[in-house]
XYZ file of N, CA and C in Angstrom:
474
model
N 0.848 -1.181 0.000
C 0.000 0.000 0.000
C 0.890 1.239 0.000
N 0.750 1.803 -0.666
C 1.599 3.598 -1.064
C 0.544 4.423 -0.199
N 1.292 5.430 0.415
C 0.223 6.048 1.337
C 1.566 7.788 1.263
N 0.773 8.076 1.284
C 1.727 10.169 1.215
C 0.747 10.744 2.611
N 1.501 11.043 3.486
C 1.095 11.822 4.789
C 2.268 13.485 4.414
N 0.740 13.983 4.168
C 1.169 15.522 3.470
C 0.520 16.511 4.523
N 1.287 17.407 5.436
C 1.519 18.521 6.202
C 0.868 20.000 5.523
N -0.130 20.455 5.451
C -0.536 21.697 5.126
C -0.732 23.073 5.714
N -0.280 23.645 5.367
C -0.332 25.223 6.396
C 0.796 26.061 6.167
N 0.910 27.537 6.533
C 1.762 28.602 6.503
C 2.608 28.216 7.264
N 3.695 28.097 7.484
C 5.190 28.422 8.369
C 4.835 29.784 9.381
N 5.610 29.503 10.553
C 5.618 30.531 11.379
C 4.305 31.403 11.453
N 3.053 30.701 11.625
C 1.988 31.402 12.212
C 1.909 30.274 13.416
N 2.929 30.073 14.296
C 2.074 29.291 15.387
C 1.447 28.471 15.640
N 0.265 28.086 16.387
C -0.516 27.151 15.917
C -1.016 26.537 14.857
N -1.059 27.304 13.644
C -1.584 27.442 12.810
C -0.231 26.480 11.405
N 0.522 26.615 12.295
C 1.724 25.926 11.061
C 2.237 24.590 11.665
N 0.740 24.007 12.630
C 1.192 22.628 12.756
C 1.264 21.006 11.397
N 0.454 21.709 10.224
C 1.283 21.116 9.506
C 2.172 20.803 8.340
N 2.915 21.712 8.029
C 4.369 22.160 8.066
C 5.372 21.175 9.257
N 5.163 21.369 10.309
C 5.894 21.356 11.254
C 6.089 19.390 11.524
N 4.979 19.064 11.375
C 4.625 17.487 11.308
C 5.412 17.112 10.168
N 4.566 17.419 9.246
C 6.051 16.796 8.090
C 7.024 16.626 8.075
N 8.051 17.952 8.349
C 9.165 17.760 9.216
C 9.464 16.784 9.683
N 8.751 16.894 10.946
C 9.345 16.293 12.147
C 8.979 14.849 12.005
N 8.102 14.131 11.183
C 7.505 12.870 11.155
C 8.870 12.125 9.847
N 9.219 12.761 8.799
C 9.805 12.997 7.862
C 10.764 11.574 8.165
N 11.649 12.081 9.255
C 12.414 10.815 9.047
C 11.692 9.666 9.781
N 10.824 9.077 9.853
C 10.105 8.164 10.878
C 9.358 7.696 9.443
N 9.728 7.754 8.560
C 8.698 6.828 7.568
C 8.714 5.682 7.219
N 7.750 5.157 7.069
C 7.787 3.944 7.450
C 7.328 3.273 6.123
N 7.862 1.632 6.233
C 7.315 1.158 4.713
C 6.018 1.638 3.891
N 6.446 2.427 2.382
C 4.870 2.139 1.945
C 4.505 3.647 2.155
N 5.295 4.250 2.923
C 4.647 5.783 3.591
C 5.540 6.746 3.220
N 5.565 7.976 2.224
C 6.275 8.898 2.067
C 5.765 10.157 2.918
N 6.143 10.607 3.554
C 5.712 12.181 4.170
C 6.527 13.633 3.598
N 5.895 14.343 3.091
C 6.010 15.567 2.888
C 5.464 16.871 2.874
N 5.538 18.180 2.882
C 5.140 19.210 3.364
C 4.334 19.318 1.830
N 2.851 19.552 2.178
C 2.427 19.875 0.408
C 1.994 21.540 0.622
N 2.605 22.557 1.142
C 1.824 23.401 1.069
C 2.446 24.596 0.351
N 2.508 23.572 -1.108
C 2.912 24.796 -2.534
C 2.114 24.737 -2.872
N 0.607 24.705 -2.566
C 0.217 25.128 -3.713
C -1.010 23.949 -4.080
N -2.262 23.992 -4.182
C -2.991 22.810 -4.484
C -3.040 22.596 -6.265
N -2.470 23.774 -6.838
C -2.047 23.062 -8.376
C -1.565 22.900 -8.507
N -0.192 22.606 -8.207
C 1.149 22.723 -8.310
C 1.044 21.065 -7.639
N 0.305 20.752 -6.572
C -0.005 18.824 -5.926
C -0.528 18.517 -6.664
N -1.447 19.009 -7.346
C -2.723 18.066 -8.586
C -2.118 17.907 -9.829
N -0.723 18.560 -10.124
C -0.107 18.148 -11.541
C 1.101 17.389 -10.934
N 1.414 17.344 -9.539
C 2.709 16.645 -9.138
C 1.951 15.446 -9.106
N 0.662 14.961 -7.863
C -0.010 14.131 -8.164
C 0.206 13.169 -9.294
N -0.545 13.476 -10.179
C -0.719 12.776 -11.959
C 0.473 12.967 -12.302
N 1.684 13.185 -11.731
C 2.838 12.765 -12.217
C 3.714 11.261 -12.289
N 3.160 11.049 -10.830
C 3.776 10.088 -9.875
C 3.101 8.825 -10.383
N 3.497 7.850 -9.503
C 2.863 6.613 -9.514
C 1.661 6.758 -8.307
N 0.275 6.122 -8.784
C -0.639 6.605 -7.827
C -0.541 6.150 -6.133
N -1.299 6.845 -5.367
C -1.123 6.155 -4.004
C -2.653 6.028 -3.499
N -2.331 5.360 -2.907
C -3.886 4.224 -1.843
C -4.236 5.212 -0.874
N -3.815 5.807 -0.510
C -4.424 6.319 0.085
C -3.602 8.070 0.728
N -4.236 9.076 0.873
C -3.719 10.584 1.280
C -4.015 10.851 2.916
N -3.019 11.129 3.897
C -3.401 11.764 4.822
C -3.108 13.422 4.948
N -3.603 14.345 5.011
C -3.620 15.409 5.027
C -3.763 15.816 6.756
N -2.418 16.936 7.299
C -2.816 17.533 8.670
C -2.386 18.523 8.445
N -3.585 19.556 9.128
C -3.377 20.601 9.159
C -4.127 21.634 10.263
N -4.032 22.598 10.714
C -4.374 23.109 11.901
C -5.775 24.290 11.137
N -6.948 24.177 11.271
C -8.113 24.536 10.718
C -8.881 25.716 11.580
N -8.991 26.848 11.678
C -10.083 27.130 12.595
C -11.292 27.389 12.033
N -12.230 26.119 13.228
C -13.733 26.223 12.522
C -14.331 26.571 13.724
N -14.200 26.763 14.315
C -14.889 27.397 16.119
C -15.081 26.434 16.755
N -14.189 25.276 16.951
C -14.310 24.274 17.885
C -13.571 24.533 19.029
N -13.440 23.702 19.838
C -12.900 24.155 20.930
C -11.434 24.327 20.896
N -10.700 25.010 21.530
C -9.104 25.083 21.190
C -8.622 23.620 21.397
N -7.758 23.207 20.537
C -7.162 21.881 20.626
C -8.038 20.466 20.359
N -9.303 20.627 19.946
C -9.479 19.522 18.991
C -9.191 19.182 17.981
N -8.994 17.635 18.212
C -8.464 16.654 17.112
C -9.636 16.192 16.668
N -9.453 16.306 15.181
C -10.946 15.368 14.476
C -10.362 14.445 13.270
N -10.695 13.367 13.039
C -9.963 12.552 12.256
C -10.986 12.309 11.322
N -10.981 12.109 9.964
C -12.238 12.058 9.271
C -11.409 11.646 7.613
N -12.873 10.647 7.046
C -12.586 10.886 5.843
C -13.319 11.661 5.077
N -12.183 12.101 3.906
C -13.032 13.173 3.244
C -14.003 12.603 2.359
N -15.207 13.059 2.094
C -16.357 12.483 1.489
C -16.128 12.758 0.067
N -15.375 13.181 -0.773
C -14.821 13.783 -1.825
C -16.217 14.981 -2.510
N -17.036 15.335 -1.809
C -17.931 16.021 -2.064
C -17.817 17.576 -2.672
N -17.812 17.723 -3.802
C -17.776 19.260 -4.007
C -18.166 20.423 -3.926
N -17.692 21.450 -3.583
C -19.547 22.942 -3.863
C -19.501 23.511 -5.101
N -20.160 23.936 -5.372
C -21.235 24.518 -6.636
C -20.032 25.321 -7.220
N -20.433 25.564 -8.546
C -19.223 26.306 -9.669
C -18.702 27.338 -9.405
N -19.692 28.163 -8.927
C -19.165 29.591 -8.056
C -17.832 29.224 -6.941
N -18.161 28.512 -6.202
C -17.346 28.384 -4.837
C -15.908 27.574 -5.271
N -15.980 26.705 -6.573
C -14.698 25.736 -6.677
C -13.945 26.979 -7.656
N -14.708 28.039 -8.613
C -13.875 29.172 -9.044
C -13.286 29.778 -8.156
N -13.912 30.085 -6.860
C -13.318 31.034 -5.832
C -11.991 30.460 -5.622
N -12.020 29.497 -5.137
C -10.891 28.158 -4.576
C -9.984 28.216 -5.572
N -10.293 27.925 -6.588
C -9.210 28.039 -7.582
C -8.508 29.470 -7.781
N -9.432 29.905 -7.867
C -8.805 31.999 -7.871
C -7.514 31.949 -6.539
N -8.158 31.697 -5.449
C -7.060 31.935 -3.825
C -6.161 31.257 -4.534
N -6.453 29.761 -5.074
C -5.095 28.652 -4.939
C -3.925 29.368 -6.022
N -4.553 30.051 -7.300
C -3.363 30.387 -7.794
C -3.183 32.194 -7.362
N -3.302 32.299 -6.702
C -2.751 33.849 -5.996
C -2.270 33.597 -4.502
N -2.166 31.665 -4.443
C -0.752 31.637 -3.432
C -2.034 31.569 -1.968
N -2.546 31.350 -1.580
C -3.899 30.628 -0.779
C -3.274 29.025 -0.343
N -3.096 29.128 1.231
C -2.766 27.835 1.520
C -3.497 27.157 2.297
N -4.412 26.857 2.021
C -5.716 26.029 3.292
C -5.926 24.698 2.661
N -6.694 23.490 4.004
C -6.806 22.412 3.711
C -7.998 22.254 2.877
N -8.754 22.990 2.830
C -9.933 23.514 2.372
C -9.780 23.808 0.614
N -8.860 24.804 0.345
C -8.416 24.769 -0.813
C -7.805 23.514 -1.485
N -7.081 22.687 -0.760
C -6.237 21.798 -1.701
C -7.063 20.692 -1.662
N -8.208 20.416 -0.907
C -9.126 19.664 -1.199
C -10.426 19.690 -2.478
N -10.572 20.928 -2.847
C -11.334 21.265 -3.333
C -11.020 21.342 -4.861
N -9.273 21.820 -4.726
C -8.630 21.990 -5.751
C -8.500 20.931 -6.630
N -7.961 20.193 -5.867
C -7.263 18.572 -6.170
C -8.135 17.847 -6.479
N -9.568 18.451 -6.007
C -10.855 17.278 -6.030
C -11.071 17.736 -7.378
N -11.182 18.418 -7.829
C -11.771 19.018 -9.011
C -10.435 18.575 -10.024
N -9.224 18.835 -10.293
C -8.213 18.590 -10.792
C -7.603 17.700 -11.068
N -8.053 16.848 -10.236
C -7.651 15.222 -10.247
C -6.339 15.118 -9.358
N -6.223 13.834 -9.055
C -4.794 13.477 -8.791
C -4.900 12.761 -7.270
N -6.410 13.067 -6.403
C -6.271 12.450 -5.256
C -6.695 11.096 -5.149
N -5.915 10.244 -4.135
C -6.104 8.548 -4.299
C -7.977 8.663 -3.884
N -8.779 7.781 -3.973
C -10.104 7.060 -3.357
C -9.962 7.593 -1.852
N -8.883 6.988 -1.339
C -9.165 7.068 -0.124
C -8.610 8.690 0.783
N -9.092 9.535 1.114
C -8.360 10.395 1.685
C -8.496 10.718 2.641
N -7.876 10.745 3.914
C -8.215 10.643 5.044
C -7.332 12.467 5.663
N -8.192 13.163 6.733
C -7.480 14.082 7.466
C -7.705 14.236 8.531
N -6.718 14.884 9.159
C -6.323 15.041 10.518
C -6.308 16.233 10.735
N -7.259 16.891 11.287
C -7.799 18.458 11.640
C -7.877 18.920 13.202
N -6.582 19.944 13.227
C -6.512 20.244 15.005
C -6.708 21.858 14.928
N -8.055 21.974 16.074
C -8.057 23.972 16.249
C -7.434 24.350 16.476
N -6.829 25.531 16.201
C -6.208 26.434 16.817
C -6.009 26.880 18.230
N -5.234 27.007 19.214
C -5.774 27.585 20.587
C -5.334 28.890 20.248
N -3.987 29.603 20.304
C -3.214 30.717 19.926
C -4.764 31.538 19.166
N -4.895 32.539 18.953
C -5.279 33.546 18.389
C -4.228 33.906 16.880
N -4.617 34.155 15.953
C -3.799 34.233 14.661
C -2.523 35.062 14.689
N -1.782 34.726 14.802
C -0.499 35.880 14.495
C 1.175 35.148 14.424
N 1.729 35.653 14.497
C 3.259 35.514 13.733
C 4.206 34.706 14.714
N 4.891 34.112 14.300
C 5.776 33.527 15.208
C 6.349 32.151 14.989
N 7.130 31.515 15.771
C 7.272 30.099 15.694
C 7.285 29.633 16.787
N 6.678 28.044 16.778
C 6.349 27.338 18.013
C 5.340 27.127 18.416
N 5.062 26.739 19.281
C 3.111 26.520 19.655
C 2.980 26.989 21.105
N 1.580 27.116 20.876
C 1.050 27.275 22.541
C 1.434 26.406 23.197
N 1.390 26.476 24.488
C 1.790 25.048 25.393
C 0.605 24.181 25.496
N -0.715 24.322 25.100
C -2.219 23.206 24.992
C -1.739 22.612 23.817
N -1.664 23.383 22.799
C -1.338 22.289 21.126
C 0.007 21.676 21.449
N 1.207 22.239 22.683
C 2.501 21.473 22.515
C 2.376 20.207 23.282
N 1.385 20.187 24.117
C 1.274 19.185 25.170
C 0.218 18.400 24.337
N -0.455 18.434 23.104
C -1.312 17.544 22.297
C -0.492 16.760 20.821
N 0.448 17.398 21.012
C 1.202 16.862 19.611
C 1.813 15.002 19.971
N 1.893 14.132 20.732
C 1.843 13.144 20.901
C -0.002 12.490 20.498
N -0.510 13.024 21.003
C -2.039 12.635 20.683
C -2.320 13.079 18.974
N -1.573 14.278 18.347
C -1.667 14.626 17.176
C -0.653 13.391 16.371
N 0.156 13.163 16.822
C 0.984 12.224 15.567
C 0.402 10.885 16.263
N -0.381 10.518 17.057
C -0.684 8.986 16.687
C -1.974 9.376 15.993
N -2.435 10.525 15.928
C -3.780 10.428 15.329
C -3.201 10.437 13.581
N -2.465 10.748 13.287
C -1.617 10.547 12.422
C -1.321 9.142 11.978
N -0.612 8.648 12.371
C -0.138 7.208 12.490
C -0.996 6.280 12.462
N -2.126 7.121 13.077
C -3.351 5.666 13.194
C -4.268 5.943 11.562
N -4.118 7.033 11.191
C -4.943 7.138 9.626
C -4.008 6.623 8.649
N -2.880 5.804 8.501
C -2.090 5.769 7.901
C -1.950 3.845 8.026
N -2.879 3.915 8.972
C -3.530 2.031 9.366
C -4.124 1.473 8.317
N -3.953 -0.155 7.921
C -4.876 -0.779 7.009
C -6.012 -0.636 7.655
């Protein structure tokens, strides 16, 4: 089974660049079958690298989301590959090529563009930090990042 555990998000916003930071740090820990890398050039720039490659079984995507959940939830989910309406996948596409880095975008992108395996699974943690500049994490998301990489590890399970 070929499996790509791909890290999404800005660098140095903090909470917010936990995954960036996973990739990294998971990077050398790969394990048979499992490539990990940072995908956050770009969701056209993955959907033509994608259809480059030899295909894979399955995508894990992590990335740090704020949807107004509570600070520091983990939600593990597969994506339903479901799209929105023509208006909203133009929008998506407009951000993605004027440099727009969300999990949101490269899902939407990629869905429409081709290139993602059947199976795609993500790993979505809130924000606690408030948005702004920096490197490193709060100490709630630093004291969850063991619970974040097995939630990791465990989507990456037959």
């Amino acid at each position: 089974m070929r499996i790509l555990v791909g890290g999404v998000g800005y660098r140095f916003l903090r909470d917010e660049s936990l995954g960036p930071y996973l990739a990294d740090t998971l990077a050398p820990e790969t394990r048979d079958g499992i490539e990990i890398e940072d995908l956050s050039y770009g969701p056209v720039a993955l959907s033509h690298n994608l259809h480059e490659r030899p295909p894979y079984d399955r995508l894990v995507l992590v990335a740090s989301v704020r949807r107004g959940r509570a600070p520091g939830t983990i939600e593990r989910y597969r994506w339903n590959g479901v799209l929105p309406d023509t208006t909203e996948i133009q929008a998506r596409v407009g951000e993605a090529v004027t440099g727009v880095i969300s999990l949101d975008n490269l899902l939407v992108v990629c869905g429409v563009l081709g290139g993602l395996p059947d199976d795609v699974r993500v790993v979505e943690v809130e924000p606690v930090e408030p948005e702004g500049w920096g490197d490193g994490f709060s100490a709630e998301l630093e004291a969850k990042l063991p619970e974040i990489v097995e939630a990791v590890w465990t989507s990456t399970a037959p």
